[in-house]
């Protein structure tokens, strides 16, 4: 009677599935035997079931849930939808797993350390604080201040998608790997208002920061690669007295058109034909944050971003992104 049928062991070998899996798939309705002997309980399969068995084996190795297996076998014409959904799920799981591995690597890594002067650190906080934004779905880290320690430089970064501010703090006795940590703005605000020693240690862990004797948990969340946004080196710049620039901008409207002609700066309200301008309030913030008698202004042709730097500290910069004017 069973000469044309396959035993469960034979199907297991032909289909690449263990016998225990075939018993499970029988119980769950994924792949039922063609015949079960009522006396012995032995399961028997047809030769046509070898292909479904191989398909089940492949899909299970790919991690497809049992419910989706049933859907594929019952309606092969809709299999592409099920498989695409599973591919997306695998990608999401991989991204999450990589993030967890990065967190684990950070916890295992040695912290980065340095010593900074308190007044330099407080000044850097003031230079970037105005540009700190609110968290959003894509960049939750924008709600914090990025502390980037790499070698002999500690950079503080604030960004709200419309502007970027970067301030550098000289460091002594640096040690450990390069690290980027998000500091809560409230922690830095309290730090700048406190009575601090003239200098002290900064220790940056991936999930914790210790600054001049005070400790805070780091914020979680992705942060943009700010270095890609910085003006390219050698970009032509025009220098202007901060007071004169502030006076010219204060009397302007909400949007200012900025033109750089050689070493000269021209500020004007938008005129017919102008396509780009800059927020007056953002420009004033950048000038004040520079904390310098003279500032250097530059325009990045690629992004049309307006850079404002202290004339004597070009590594510190405030970037103001353009506003598209009505044509």
Short mmCIF file of C-alpha atoms in Angstrom, two decimals:
data_model
loop_
_atom_site.label_atom_id
_atom_site.label_comp_id
_atom_site.label_asym_id
_atom_site.label_seq_id
_atom_site.Cartn_x
_atom_site.Cartn_y
_atom_site.Cartn_z
CA UNK A 1 0.00 0.00 0.00
CA UNK A 2 2.84 2.38 0.84
CA UNK A 3 5.15 1.48 -2.04
CA UNK A 4 4.51 4.83 -3.75
CA UNK A 5 4.72 6.85 -0.52
CA UNK A 6 7.65 8.22 1.46
CA UNK A 7 8.16 7.55 5.14
CA UNK A 8 8.76 10.51 7.43
CA UNK A 9 12.47 9.64 7.50
CA UNK A 10 12.68 9.53 3.71
CA UNK A 11 10.95 12.90 3.37
CA UNK A 12 13.23 14.33 6.04
CA UNK A 13 16.29 13.33 4.01
CA UNK A 14 14.81 14.47 0.69
CA UNK A 15 13.43 17.74 2.01
CA UNK A 16 16.29 18.77 4.29
CA UNK A 17 14.18 18.81 7.44
CA UNK A 18 14.63 16.88 10.70
CA UNK A 19 11.96 14.33 11.58
CA UNK A 20 11.04 16.34 14.67
CA UNK A 21 10.35 19.37 12.46
CA UNK A 22 8.06 17.34 10.20
CA UNK A 23 6.10 16.16 13.23
CA UNK A 24 5.81 19.79 14.38
CA UNK A 25 4.69 20.97 10.94
CA UNK A 26 2.05 18.25 10.92
CA UNK A 27 0.72 19.42 14.28
CA UNK A 28 0.69 23.08 13.21
CA UNK A 29 -0.86 22.44 9.82
CA UNK A 30 2.13 23.61 7.80
CA UNK A 31 2.84 20.28 6.07
CA UNK A 32 0.47 17.42 6.83
CA UNK A 33 1.22 13.83 5.73
CA UNK A 34 -0.78 12.33 2.90
CA UNK A 35 -1.65 9.32 5.06
CA UNK A 36 -1.35 8.34 8.72
CA UNK A 37 -1.53 4.62 9.51
CA UNK A 38 -4.45 4.25 11.95
CA UNK A 39 -2.76 1.33 13.71
CA UNK A 40 0.90 2.36 13.94
CA UNK A 41 0.51 6.14 13.65
CA UNK A 42 3.26 6.23 11.03
CA UNK A 43 3.17 9.27 8.73
CA UNK A 44 3.44 8.79 4.96
CA UNK A 45 4.04 11.46 2.32
CA UNK A 46 3.79 11.66 -1.46
CA UNK A 47 6.66 12.48 -3.78
CA UNK A 48 4.90 15.74 -4.62
CA UNK A 49 5.46 16.87 -1.01
CA UNK A 50 9.26 16.91 -1.39
CA UNK A 51 9.13 20.35 -3.04
CA UNK A 52 6.98 21.93 -0.29
CA UNK A 53 9.28 20.35 2.31
CA UNK A 54 12.34 21.92 0.69
CA UNK A 55 10.53 25.26 0.47
CA UNK A 56 9.62 25.09 4.15
CA UNK A 57 13.22 24.24 5.04
CA UNK A 58 14.54 27.26 3.12
CA UNK A 59 11.99 29.65 4.56
CA UNK A 60 12.52 28.45 8.12
CA UNK A 61 16.28 28.91 7.76
CA UNK A 62 15.46 32.48 6.75
CA UNK A 63 13.47 32.86 9.97
CA UNK A 64 10.00 33.07 8.42
CA UNK A 65 7.33 32.69 11.13
CA UNK A 66 5.07 29.63 11.00
CA UNK A 67 1.98 31.72 10.25
CA UNK A 68 3.72 33.16 7.20
CA UNK A 69 4.81 29.67 6.13
CA UNK A 70 1.18 28.59 6.08
CA UNK A 71 0.24 31.69 4.08
CA UNK A 72 2.93 30.99 1.46
CA UNK A 73 1.98 27.33 1.06
CA UNK A 74 -1.74 28.05 0.84
CA UNK A 75 -1.45 30.98 -1.58
CA UNK A 76 1.88 30.84 -3.47
CA UNK A 77 0.66 33.59 -5.79
CA UNK A 78 0.84 36.02 -2.84
CA UNK A 79 4.21 34.77 -1.57
CA UNK A 80 6.10 37.83 -2.85
CA UNK A 81 4.17 40.11 -0.48
CA UNK A 82 4.90 37.87 2.50
CA UNK A 83 8.59 37.55 1.64
CA UNK A 84 9.04 41.30 1.07
CA UNK A 85 7.47 41.98 4.45
CA UNK A 86 9.86 39.51 6.07
CA UNK A 87 12.86 41.06 4.31
CA UNK A 88 11.96 44.45 5.75
CA UNK A 89 11.58 42.91 9.19
CA UNK A 90 15.02 41.28 8.91
CA UNK A 91 16.62 44.59 7.91
CA UNK A 92 14.99 46.36 10.86
CA UNK A 93 16.13 43.61 13.22
CA UNK A 94 19.67 43.82 11.84
CA UNK A 95 19.79 47.59 12.34
CA UNK A 96 18.54 47.19 15.90
CA UNK A 97 21.05 44.41 16.60
CA UNK A 98 23.91 46.52 15.25
CA UNK A 99 22.86 49.40 17.49
CA UNK A 100 22.84 47.08 20.51
CA UNK A 101 26.29 45.78 19.56
CA UNK A 102 27.55 49.36 19.25
CA UNK A 103 26.15 50.10 22.71
CA UNK A 104 27.83 47.00 24.11
CA UNK A 105 31.14 47.92 22.47
CA UNK A 106 30.85 51.38 23.98
CA UNK A 107 30.23 49.94 27.44
CA UNK A 108 33.31 47.74 27.06
CA UNK A 109 35.52 50.52 25.70
CA UNK A 110 37.73 52.65 27.90
CA UNK A 111 36.39 56.18 28.47
CA UNK A 112 37.99 59.22 26.88
CA UNK A 113 39.54 61.73 29.25
CA UNK A 114 41.06 65.19 29.16
CA UNK A 115 41.57 68.31 31.27
CA UNK A 116 39.98 71.63 30.29
CA UNK A 117 39.94 75.19 31.55
CA UNK A 118 36.54 75.99 33.02
CA UNK A 119 36.24 79.41 31.38
CA UNK A 120 36.98 77.93 27.94
CA UNK A 121 34.35 75.24 28.42
CA UNK A 122 31.74 77.70 29.68
CA UNK A 123 32.46 79.96 26.72
CA UNK A 124 32.02 77.06 24.30
CA UNK A 125 28.67 76.15 25.85
CA UNK A 126 27.51 79.72 25.36
CA UNK A 127 28.71 79.67 21.75
CA UNK A 128 26.57 76.68 20.76
CA UNK A 129 23.64 76.75 23.17
CA UNK A 130 21.46 78.96 20.95
CA UNK A 131 21.59 76.43 18.11
CA UNK A 132 20.39 73.41 20.09
CA UNK A 133 17.13 72.17 18.63
CA UNK A 134 14.27 69.95 19.64
CA UNK A 135 14.24 66.20 19.14
CA UNK A 136 12.54 64.93 16.02
CA UNK A 137 11.80 61.47 14.68
CA UNK A 138 14.82 61.33 12.40
CA UNK A 139 17.40 63.03 14.62
CA UNK A 140 16.39 62.66 18.30
CA UNK A 141 19.91 63.67 19.31
CA UNK A 142 19.32 67.27 18.20
CA UNK A 143 17.84 67.92 21.64
CA UNK A 144 21.34 67.64 23.12
CA UNK A 145 24.76 69.23 22.81
CA UNK A 146 27.29 66.97 21.13
CA UNK A 147 30.66 66.65 22.90
CA UNK A 148 33.25 65.32 20.46
CA UNK A 149 36.66 64.57 21.95
CA UNK A 150 39.28 63.65 19.39
CA UNK A 151 42.93 64.08 20.25
CA UNK A 152 43.83 67.51 21.56
CA UNK A 153 40.46 69.10 20.77
CA UNK A 154 37.08 68.97 22.45
CA UNK A 155 34.31 70.24 20.21
CA UNK A 156 30.85 71.25 21.34
CA UNK A 157 28.12 71.18 18.69
CA UNK A 158 24.55 72.44 18.60
CA UNK A 159 22.18 72.01 15.67
CA UNK A 160 18.48 72.55 14.97
CA UNK A 161 18.43 71.66 11.22
CA UNK A 162 18.32 75.38 10.30
CA UNK A 163 21.65 76.28 11.85
CA UNK A 164 24.77 74.70 13.27
CA UNK A 165 27.20 75.99 15.88
CA UNK A 166 30.61 74.49 16.63
CA UNK A 167 33.00 75.68 19.35
CA UNK A 168 36.39 74.21 20.23
CA UNK A 169 37.95 73.85 23.67
CA UNK A 170 41.71 73.24 24.00
CA UNK A 171 42.46 70.20 26.14
CA UNK A 172 45.39 68.88 28.13
CA UNK A 173 46.32 65.29 28.98
CA UNK A 174 43.99 63.64 26.45
CA UNK A 175 43.66 59.86 26.63
CA UNK A 176 41.37 57.15 25.33
CA UNK A 177 39.64 56.68 21.98
CA UNK A 178 37.76 59.38 20.06
CA UNK A 179 34.24 59.62 21.45
CA UNK A 180 31.02 61.50 20.80
CA UNK A 181 28.56 61.95 23.66
CA UNK A 182 25.29 63.86 23.83
CA UNK A 183 25.04 66.11 26.87
CA UNK A 184 21.65 67.26 28.20
CA UNK A 185 21.40 71.05 27.78
CA UNK A 186 20.04 71.40 31.33
CA UNK A 187 23.20 69.75 32.67
CA UNK A 188 25.42 72.19 30.79
CA UNK A 189 23.25 75.15 31.80
CA UNK A 190 23.64 74.19 35.46
CA UNK A 191 27.36 73.73 34.92
CA UNK A 192 27.83 77.22 33.49
CA UNK A 193 25.89 78.74 36.40
CA UNK A 194 27.92 76.92 39.06
CA UNK A 195 31.10 77.94 40.83
CA UNK A 196 33.77 75.91 39.08
CA UNK A 197 37.46 75.24 39.62
CA UNK A 198 39.85 76.99 37.24
CA UNK A 199 40.36 73.71 35.41
CA UNK A 200 39.42 70.10 35.83
CA UNK A 201 38.87 66.70 34.25
CA UNK A 202 36.35 65.70 31.61
CA UNK A 203 35.55 61.99 31.28
CA UNK A 204 33.29 60.86 28.46
CA UNK A 205 31.67 57.43 28.47
CA UNK A 206 29.22 56.44 25.73
CA UNK A 207 26.35 56.67 28.22
CA UNK A 208 27.71 58.99 30.90
CA UNK A 209 29.75 62.17 31.17
CA UNK A 210 31.71 63.63 34.05
CA UNK A 211 32.61 67.30 33.65
CA UNK A 212 34.52 69.35 36.21
CA UNK A 213 33.29 67.22 39.09
CA UNK A 214 29.68 66.93 37.95
CA UNK A 215 28.06 63.84 36.43
CA UNK A 216 25.13 63.27 34.09
CA UNK A 217 23.67 60.48 32.02
CA UNK A 218 24.19 61.02 28.30
CA UNK A 219 21.25 61.48 25.99
CA UNK A 220 20.42 58.71 23.56
CA UNK A 221 19.72 59.29 19.89
CA UNK A 222 21.31 59.69 16.50
CA UNK A 223 23.14 62.92 15.67
CA UNK A 224 23.98 64.21 12.18
CA UNK A 225 27.53 63.99 10.88
CA UNK A 226 28.20 67.66 11.56
CA UNK A 227 31.69 67.56 10.05
CA UNK A 228 30.20 67.06 6.59
CA UNK A 229 28.35 70.37 7.01
CA UNK A 230 31.37 72.45 7.98
CA UNK A 231 32.63 74.96 5.40
CA UNK A 232 35.48 73.59 3.27
CA UNK A 233 38.93 74.86 4.15
CA UNK A 234 40.16 77.75 2.06
CA UNK A 235 36.69 79.17 1.47
CA UNK A 236 36.96 82.93 0.75
CA UNK A 237 35.81 85.03 3.70
CA UNK A 238 35.10 88.68 4.40
CA UNK A 239 35.91 90.19 7.79
CA UNK A 240 33.68 92.75 9.48
CA UNK A 241 33.52 94.34 12.90
CA UNK A 242 30.95 92.52 15.01
CA UNK A 243 29.44 95.77 16.27
CA UNK A 244 28.97 97.17 12.77
CA UNK A 245 27.47 93.91 11.54
CA UNK A 246 25.08 93.74 14.48
CA UNK A 247 23.99 97.35 13.96
CA UNK A 248 23.32 96.71 10.27
CA UNK A 249 21.37 93.52 10.91
CA UNK A 250 19.30 94.80 13.85
CA UNK A 251 17.59 97.36 11.66
CA UNK A 252 16.81 94.88 8.89
CA UNK A 253 13.66 92.86 8.35
CA UNK A 254 13.14 89.25 9.35
CA UNK A 255 15.15 88.06 6.34
CA UNK A 256 18.45 89.56 5.19
CA UNK A 257 20.20 89.08 1.86
CA UNK A 258 23.96 88.74 2.32
CA UNK A 259 26.44 89.32 -0.49
CA UNK A 260 30.19 88.90 -0.24
CA UNK A 261 32.23 90.78 -2.79
CA UNK A 262 35.90 90.11 -2.27
CA UNK A 263 36.61 91.34 1.23
CA UNK A 264 33.41 93.37 1.51
CA UNK A 265 30.09 92.43 3.10
CA UNK A 266 26.82 93.82 1.75
CA UNK A 267 23.58 93.41 3.71
CA UNK A 268 20.22 94.34 2.23
CA UNK A 269 16.53 93.51 2.42
CA UNK A 270 15.25 91.11 -0.24
CA UNK A 271 14.70 92.63 -3.67
CA UNK A 272 12.91 91.31 -6.75
CA UNK A 273 15.05 88.59 -8.26
CA UNK A 274 16.65 87.54 -4.97
CA UNK A 275 16.14 83.84 -4.33
CA UNK A 276 17.91 83.24 -1.00
CA UNK A 277 18.10 85.11 2.27
CA UNK A 278 19.02 84.46 5.90
CA UNK A 279 17.11 84.73 9.14
CA UNK A 280 17.97 88.01 10.85
CA UNK A 281 17.60 86.51 14.33
CA UNK A 282 19.74 83.48 13.47
CA UNK A 283 22.45 85.72 12.02
CA UNK A 284 22.45 87.88 15.15
CA UNK A 285 22.70 84.78 17.33
CA UNK A 286 25.73 83.58 15.36
CA UNK A 287 27.48 86.96 15.63
CA UNK A 288 26.87 87.19 19.38
CA UNK A 289 27.95 83.59 19.92
CA UNK A 290 31.27 84.30 18.18
CA UNK A 291 32.33 86.47 21.15
CA UNK A 292 34.85 88.30 18.99
CA UNK A 293 35.57 91.89 18.00
CA UNK A 294 35.67 90.89 14.35
CA UNK A 295 33.93 88.03 12.55
CA UNK A 296 34.67 86.35 9.24
CA UNK A 297 31.72 85.61 6.95
CA UNK A 298 31.79 82.98 4.23
CA UNK A 299 29.31 81.46 1.79
CA UNK A 300 29.38 77.80 0.82
CA UNK A 301 28.41 77.64 -2.86
CA UNK A 302 27.22 74.04 -2.59
CA UNK A 303 24.71 74.54 0.24
CA UNK A 304 24.50 78.36 0.26
CA UNK A 305 25.13 78.15 4.01
CA UNK A 306 26.37 81.37 5.62
CA UNK A 307 29.32 80.81 7.94
CA UNK A 308 30.10 83.17 10.83
CA UNK A 309 33.41 82.63 12.64
CA UNK A 310 35.54 84.64 15.05
CA UNK A 311 38.21 86.21 12.87
CA UNK A 312 40.94 84.76 15.09
CA UNK A 313 39.30 81.32 15.60
CA UNK A 314 38.23 79.97 12.20
CA UNK A 315 37.67 76.47 13.63
CA UNK A 316 34.71 77.82 15.61
CA UNK A 317 31.80 78.47 13.31
CA UNK A 318 28.11 79.23 13.25
CA UNK A 319 26.31 78.10 10.10
CA UNK A 320 23.00 79.64 9.07
CA UNK A 321 21.08 77.79 6.39
CA UNK A 322 19.36 79.87 3.70
CA UNK A 323 15.69 80.77 3.46
CA UNK A 324 14.08 80.31 0.06
CA UNK A 325 12.47 83.57 -1.03
CA UNK A 326 9.32 83.81 -3.13
CA UNK A 327 10.11 84.46 -6.76
#
